mmCIF file of C-alpha atoms in Angstrom:
data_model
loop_
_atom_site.group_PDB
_atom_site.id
_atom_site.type_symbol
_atom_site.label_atom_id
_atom_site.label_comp_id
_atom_site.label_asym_id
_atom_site.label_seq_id
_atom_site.Cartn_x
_atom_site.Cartn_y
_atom_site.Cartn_z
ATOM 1 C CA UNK A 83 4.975 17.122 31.119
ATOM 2 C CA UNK A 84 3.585 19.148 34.160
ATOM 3 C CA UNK A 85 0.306 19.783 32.306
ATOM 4 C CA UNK A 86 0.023 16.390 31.741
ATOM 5 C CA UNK A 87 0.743 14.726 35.230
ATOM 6 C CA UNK A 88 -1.845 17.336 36.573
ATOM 7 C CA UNK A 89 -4.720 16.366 33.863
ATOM 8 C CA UNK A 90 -3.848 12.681 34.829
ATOM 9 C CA UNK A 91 -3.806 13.137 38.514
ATOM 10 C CA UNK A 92 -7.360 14.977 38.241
ATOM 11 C CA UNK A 93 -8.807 12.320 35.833
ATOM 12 C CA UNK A 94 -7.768 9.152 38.045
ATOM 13 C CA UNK A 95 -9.476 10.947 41.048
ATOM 14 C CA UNK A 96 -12.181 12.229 39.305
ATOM 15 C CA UNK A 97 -13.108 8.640 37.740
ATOM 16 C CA UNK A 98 -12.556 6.982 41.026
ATOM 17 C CA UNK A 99 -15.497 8.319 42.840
ATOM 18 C CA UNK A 100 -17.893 8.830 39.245
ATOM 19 C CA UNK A 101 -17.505 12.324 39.221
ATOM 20 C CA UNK A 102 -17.255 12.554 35.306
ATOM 21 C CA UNK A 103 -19.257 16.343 35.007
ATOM 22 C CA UNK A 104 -17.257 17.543 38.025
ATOM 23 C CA UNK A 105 -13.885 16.209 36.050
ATOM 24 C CA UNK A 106 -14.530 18.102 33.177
ATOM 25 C CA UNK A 107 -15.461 21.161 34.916
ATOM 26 C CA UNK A 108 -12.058 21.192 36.782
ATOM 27 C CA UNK A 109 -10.124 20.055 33.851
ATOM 28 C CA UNK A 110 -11.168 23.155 32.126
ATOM 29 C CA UNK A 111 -10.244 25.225 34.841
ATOM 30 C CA UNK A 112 -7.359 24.040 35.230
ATOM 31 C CA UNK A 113 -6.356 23.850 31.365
ATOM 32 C CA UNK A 114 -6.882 27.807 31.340
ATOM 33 C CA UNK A 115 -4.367 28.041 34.367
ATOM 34 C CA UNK A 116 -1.068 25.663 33.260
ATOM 35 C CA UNK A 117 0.914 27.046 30.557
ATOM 36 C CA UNK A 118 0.388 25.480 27.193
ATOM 37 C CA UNK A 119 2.767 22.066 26.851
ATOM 38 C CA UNK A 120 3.739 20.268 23.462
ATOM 39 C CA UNK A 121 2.488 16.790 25.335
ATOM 40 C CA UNK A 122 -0.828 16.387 24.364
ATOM 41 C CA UNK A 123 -3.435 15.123 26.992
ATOM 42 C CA UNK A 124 -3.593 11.734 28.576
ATOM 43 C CA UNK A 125 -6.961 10.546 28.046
ATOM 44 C CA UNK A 126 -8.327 7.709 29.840
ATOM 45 C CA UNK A 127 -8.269 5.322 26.816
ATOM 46 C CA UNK A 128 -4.495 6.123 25.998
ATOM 47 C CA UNK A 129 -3.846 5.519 30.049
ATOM 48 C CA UNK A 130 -5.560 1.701 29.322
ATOM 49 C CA UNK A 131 -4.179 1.243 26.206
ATOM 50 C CA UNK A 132 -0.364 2.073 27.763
ATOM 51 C CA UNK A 133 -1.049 0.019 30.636
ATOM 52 C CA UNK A 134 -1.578 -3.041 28.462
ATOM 53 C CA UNK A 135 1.200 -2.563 25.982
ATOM 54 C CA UNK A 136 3.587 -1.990 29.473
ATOM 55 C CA UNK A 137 2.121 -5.185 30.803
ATOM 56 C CA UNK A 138 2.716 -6.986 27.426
ATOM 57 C CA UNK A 139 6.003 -5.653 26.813
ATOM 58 C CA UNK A 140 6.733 -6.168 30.749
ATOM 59 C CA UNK A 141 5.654 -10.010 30.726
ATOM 60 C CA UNK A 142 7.657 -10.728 27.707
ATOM 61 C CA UNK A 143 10.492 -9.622 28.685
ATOM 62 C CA UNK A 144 10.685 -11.184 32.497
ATOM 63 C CA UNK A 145 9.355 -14.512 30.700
ATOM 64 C CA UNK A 146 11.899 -14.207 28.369
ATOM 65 C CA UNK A 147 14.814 -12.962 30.954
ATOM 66 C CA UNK A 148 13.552 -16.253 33.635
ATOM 67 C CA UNK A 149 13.139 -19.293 30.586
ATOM 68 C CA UNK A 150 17.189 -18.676 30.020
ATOM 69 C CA UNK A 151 19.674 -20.890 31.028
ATOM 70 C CA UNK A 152 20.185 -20.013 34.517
ATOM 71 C CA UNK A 153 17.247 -17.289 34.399
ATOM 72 C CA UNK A 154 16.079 -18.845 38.273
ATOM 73 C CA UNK A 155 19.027 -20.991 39.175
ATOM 74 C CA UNK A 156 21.552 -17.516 38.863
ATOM 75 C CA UNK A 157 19.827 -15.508 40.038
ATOM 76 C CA UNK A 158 19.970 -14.577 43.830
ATOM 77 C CA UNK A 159 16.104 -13.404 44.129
ATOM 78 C CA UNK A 160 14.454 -16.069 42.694
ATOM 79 C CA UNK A 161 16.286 -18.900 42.958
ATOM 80 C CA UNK A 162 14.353 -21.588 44.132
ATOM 81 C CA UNK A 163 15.884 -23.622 47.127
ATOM 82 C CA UNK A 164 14.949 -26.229 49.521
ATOM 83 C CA UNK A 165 11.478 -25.568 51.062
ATOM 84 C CA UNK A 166 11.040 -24.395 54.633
ATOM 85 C CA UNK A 167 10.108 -28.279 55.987
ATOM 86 C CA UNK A 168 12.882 -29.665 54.616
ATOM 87 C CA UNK A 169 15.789 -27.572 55.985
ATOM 88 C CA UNK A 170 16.522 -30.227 58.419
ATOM 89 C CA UNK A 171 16.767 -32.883 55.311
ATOM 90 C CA UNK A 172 19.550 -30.370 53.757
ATOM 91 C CA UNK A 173 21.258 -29.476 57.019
ATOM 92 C CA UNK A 174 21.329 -33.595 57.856
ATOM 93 C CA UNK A 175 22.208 -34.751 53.944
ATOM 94 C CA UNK A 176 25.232 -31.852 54.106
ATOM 95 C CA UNK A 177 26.780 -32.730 57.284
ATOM 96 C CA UNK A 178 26.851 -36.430 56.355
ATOM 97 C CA UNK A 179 28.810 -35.250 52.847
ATOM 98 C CA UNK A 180 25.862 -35.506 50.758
ATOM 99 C CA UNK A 181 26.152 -31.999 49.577
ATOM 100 C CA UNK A 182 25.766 -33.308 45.793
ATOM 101 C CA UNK A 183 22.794 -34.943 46.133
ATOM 102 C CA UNK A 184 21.429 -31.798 47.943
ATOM 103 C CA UNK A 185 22.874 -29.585 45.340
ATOM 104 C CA UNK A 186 21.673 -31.780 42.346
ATOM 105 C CA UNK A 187 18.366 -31.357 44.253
ATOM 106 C CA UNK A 188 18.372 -27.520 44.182
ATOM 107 C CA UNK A 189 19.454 -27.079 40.529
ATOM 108 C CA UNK A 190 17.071 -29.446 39.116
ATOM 109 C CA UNK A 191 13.749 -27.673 40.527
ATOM 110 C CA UNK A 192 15.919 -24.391 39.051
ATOM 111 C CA UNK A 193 15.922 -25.992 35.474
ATOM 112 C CA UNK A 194 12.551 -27.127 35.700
ATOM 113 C CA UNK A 195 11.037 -23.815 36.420
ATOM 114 C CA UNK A 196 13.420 -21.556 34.177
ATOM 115 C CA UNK A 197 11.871 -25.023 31.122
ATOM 116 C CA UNK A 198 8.160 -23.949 32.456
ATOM 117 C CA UNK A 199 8.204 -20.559 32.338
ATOM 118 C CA UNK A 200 8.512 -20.278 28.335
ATOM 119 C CA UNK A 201 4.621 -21.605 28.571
ATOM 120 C CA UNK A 202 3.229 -19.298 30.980
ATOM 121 C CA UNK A 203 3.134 -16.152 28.342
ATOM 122 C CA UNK A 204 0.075 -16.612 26.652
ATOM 123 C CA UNK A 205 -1.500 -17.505 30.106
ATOM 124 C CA UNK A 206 -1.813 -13.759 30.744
ATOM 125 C CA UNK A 207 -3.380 -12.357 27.490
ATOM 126 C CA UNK A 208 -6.697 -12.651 28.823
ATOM 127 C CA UNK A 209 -6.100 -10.407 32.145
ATOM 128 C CA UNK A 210 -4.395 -8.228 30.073
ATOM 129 C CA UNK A 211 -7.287 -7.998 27.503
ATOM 130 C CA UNK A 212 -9.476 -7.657 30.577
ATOM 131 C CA UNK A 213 -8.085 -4.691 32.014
ATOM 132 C CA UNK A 214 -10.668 -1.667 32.352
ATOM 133 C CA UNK A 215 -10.363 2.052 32.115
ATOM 134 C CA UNK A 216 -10.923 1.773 36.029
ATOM 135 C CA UNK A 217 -7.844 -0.375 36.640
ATOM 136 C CA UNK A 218 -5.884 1.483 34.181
ATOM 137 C CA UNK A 219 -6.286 4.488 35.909
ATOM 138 C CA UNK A 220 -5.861 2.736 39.123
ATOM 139 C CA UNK A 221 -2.900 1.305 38.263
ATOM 140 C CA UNK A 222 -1.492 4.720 36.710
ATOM 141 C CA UNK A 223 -1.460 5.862 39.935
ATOM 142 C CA UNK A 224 -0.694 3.165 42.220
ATOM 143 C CA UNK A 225 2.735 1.771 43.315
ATOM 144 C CA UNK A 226 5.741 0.912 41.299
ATOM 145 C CA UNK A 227 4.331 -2.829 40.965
ATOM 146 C CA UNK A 228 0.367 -1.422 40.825
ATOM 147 C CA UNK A 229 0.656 -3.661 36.924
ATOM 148 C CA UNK A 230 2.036 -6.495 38.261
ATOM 149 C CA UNK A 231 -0.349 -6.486 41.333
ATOM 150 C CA UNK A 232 -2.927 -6.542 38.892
ATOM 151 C CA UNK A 233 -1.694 -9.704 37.015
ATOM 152 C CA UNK A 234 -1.271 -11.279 40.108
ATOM 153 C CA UNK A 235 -4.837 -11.260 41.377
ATOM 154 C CA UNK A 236 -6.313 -11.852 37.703
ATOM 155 C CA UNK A 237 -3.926 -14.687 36.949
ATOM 156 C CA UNK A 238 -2.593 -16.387 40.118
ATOM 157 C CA UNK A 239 -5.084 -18.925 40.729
ATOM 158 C CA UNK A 240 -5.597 -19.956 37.258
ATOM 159 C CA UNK A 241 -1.784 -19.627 36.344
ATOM 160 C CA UNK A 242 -1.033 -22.067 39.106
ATOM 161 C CA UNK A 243 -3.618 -24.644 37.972
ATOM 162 C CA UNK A 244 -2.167 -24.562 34.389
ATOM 163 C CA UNK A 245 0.946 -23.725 35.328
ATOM 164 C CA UNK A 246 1.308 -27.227 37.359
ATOM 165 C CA UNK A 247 1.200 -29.826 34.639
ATOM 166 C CA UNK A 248 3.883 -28.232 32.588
ATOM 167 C CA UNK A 249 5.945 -28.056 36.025
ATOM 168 C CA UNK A 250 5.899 -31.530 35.913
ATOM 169 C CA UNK A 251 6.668 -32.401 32.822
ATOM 170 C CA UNK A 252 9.728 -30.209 33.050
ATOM 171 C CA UNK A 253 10.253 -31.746 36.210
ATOM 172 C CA UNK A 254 10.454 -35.520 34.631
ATOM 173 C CA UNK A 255 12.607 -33.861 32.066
ATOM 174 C CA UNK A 256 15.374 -32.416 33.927
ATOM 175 C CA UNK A 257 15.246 -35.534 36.051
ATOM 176 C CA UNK A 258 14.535 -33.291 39.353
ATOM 177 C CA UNK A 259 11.707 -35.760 41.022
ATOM 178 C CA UNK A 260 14.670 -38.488 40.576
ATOM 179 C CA UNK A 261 16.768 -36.186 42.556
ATOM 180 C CA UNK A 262 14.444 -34.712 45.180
ATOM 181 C CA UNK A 263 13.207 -38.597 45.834
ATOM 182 C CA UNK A 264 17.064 -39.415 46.103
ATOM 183 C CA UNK A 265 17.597 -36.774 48.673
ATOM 184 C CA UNK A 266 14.577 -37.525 50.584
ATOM 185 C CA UNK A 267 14.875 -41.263 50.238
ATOM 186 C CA UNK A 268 18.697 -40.616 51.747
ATOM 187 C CA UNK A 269 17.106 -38.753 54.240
ATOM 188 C CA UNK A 270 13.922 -40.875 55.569
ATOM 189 C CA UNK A 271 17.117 -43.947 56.019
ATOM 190 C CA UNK A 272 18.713 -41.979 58.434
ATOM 191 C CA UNK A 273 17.559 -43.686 61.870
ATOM 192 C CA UNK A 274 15.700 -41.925 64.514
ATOM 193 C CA UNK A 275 14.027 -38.942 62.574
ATOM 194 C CA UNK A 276 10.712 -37.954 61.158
ATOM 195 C CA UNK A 277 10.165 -38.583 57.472
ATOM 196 C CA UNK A 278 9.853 -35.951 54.917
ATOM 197 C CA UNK A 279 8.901 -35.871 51.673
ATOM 198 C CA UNK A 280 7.072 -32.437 50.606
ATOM 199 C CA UNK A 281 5.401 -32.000 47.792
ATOM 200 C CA UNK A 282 7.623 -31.345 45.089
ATOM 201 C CA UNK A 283 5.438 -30.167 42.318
ATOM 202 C CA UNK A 284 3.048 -27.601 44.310
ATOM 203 C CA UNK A 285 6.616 -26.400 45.619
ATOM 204 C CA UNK A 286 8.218 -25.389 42.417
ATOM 205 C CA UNK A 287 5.031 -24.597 40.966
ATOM 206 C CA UNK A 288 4.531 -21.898 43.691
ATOM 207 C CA UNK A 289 7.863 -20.817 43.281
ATOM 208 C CA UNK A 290 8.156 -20.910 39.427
ATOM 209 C CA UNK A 291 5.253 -18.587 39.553
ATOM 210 C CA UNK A 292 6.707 -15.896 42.168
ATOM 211 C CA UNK A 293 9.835 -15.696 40.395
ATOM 212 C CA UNK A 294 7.802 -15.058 37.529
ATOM 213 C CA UNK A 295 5.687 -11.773 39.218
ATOM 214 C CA UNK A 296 9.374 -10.444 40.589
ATOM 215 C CA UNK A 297 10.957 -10.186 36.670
ATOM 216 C CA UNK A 298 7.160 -8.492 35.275
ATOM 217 C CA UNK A 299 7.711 -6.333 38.571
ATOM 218 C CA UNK A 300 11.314 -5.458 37.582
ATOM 219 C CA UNK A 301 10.087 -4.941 33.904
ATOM 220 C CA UNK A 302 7.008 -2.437 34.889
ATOM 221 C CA UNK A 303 9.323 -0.237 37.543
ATOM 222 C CA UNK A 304 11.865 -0.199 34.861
ATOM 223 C CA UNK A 305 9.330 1.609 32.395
ATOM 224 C CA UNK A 306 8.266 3.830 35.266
ATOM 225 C CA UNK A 307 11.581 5.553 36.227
ATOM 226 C CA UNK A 308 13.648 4.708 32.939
ATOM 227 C CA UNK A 309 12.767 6.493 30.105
ATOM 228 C CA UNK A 310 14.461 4.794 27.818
ATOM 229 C CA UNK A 311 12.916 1.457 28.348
ATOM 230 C CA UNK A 312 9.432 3.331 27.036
ATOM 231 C CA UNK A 313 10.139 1.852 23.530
ATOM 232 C CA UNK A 314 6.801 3.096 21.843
ATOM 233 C CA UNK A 315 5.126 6.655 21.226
ATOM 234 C CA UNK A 316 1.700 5.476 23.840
ATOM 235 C CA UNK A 317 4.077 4.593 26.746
ATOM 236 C CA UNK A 318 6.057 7.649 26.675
ATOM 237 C CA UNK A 319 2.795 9.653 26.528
ATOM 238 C CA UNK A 320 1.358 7.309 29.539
ATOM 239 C CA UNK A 321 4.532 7.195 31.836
ATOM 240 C CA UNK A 322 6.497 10.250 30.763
ATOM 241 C CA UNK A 323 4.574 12.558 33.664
#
């Protein structure tokens, strides 16, 4: 395992600044030096072809974990509450005792994004099919989330303007725009304030979609550190260093 880390360590910096004659030189150096190990070498198309089977096996699973029954609305990370600009519309609605409609509200946009999220899986195949040797290696060596960062510039844009339309269908279907136009329609009748009414599909959408990046994020740290979650012969090889 120490052979390894040290082959991969000197590869990622040795690709980094296109010093491919000075990596092998040192690599041979320093293969005469470390005592011989039973892991055999990382090369730099096992380090791509582990990052994309930890992606694929990360995405699935925090797709899979979120598009449960209370896979947003239970959980205390991503839960999905009232946006910032309408605080004041659940602090009013509560104190006048209409914490149901509020709470209706809340669980609805929960339900709508934990319906979405079953869609958004095959909306990363292409980054991941995209990902070069350079990122691979880049990622190898980044931070805990260095995958999911990835995904998240690759995909974000484009997973929010796909991601949007099924949003609101799932939105119609779990009846939340009936209940975030009740709450806000409660809330514009109150006299003397400043109507509200955000925009509840960009909202959730948003949100769907960071709830989404924390579960891959969970997934990929988990095959970091946890040995046991490397469920394949390539990603014990990649991360086992």
């Amino acid at each position: 395992m120490y052979r390894t880390t040290i082959l991969t360590l000197i590869a990622i910096f040795s690709y980094s600044f296109a010093q491919a004659q000075l990596f092998q030189k040192i690599k041979k150096e320093v293969e005469k030096e470390l005592p011989i190990s039973n892991t055999s070498e990382l090369t730099q198309d096992d380090a791509a072809m582990g990052l994309k089977e930890a992606l694929t096996i990360g995405i699935k699973k925090g797709v899979e974990t979120v598009s449960k029954p209370d896979g947003y609305f239970k959980d205390p990370i991503i839960k999905i509450l009232m946006p910032d600009e309408a605080k004041a519309v659940e602090s009013k609605l509560r104190a006048i005792g209409q914490d149901k409609l509020v709470d209706d509200a809340i669980e609805a946009m929960n339900r709508a994004a934990e319906d979405a999220a079953s869609g958004a899986l095959d909306l990363f195949v292409t980054a991941i099919k995209n990902l070069t040797i350079e990122d691979a290696l880049a990622i190898l060596g980044g931070e805990e989330d260095a995958a999911t960062q990835y995904l998240d510039r690759q995909t974000r844009n484009p997973l929010t303007e796909k991601f949007q339309p099924v949003i609101k269908s799932s939105l119609d279907k779990v009846n939340a725009t009936k209940h975030w136009n009740a709450v806000f329609t409660a809330y514009n009748k109150i006299p003397f304030i400043k109507k509200v009414n955000p925009d509840l599909e960009a909202f959730v959408t948003e949100k769907a979609i960071d709830g989404l990046f924390v579960q891959i994020a969970k997934e990929e740290k988990e095959i970091r550190e946890n040995p046991a979650a490397r469920v394949t012969d390539i990603l014990q090889k990649v991360f086992g260093n």
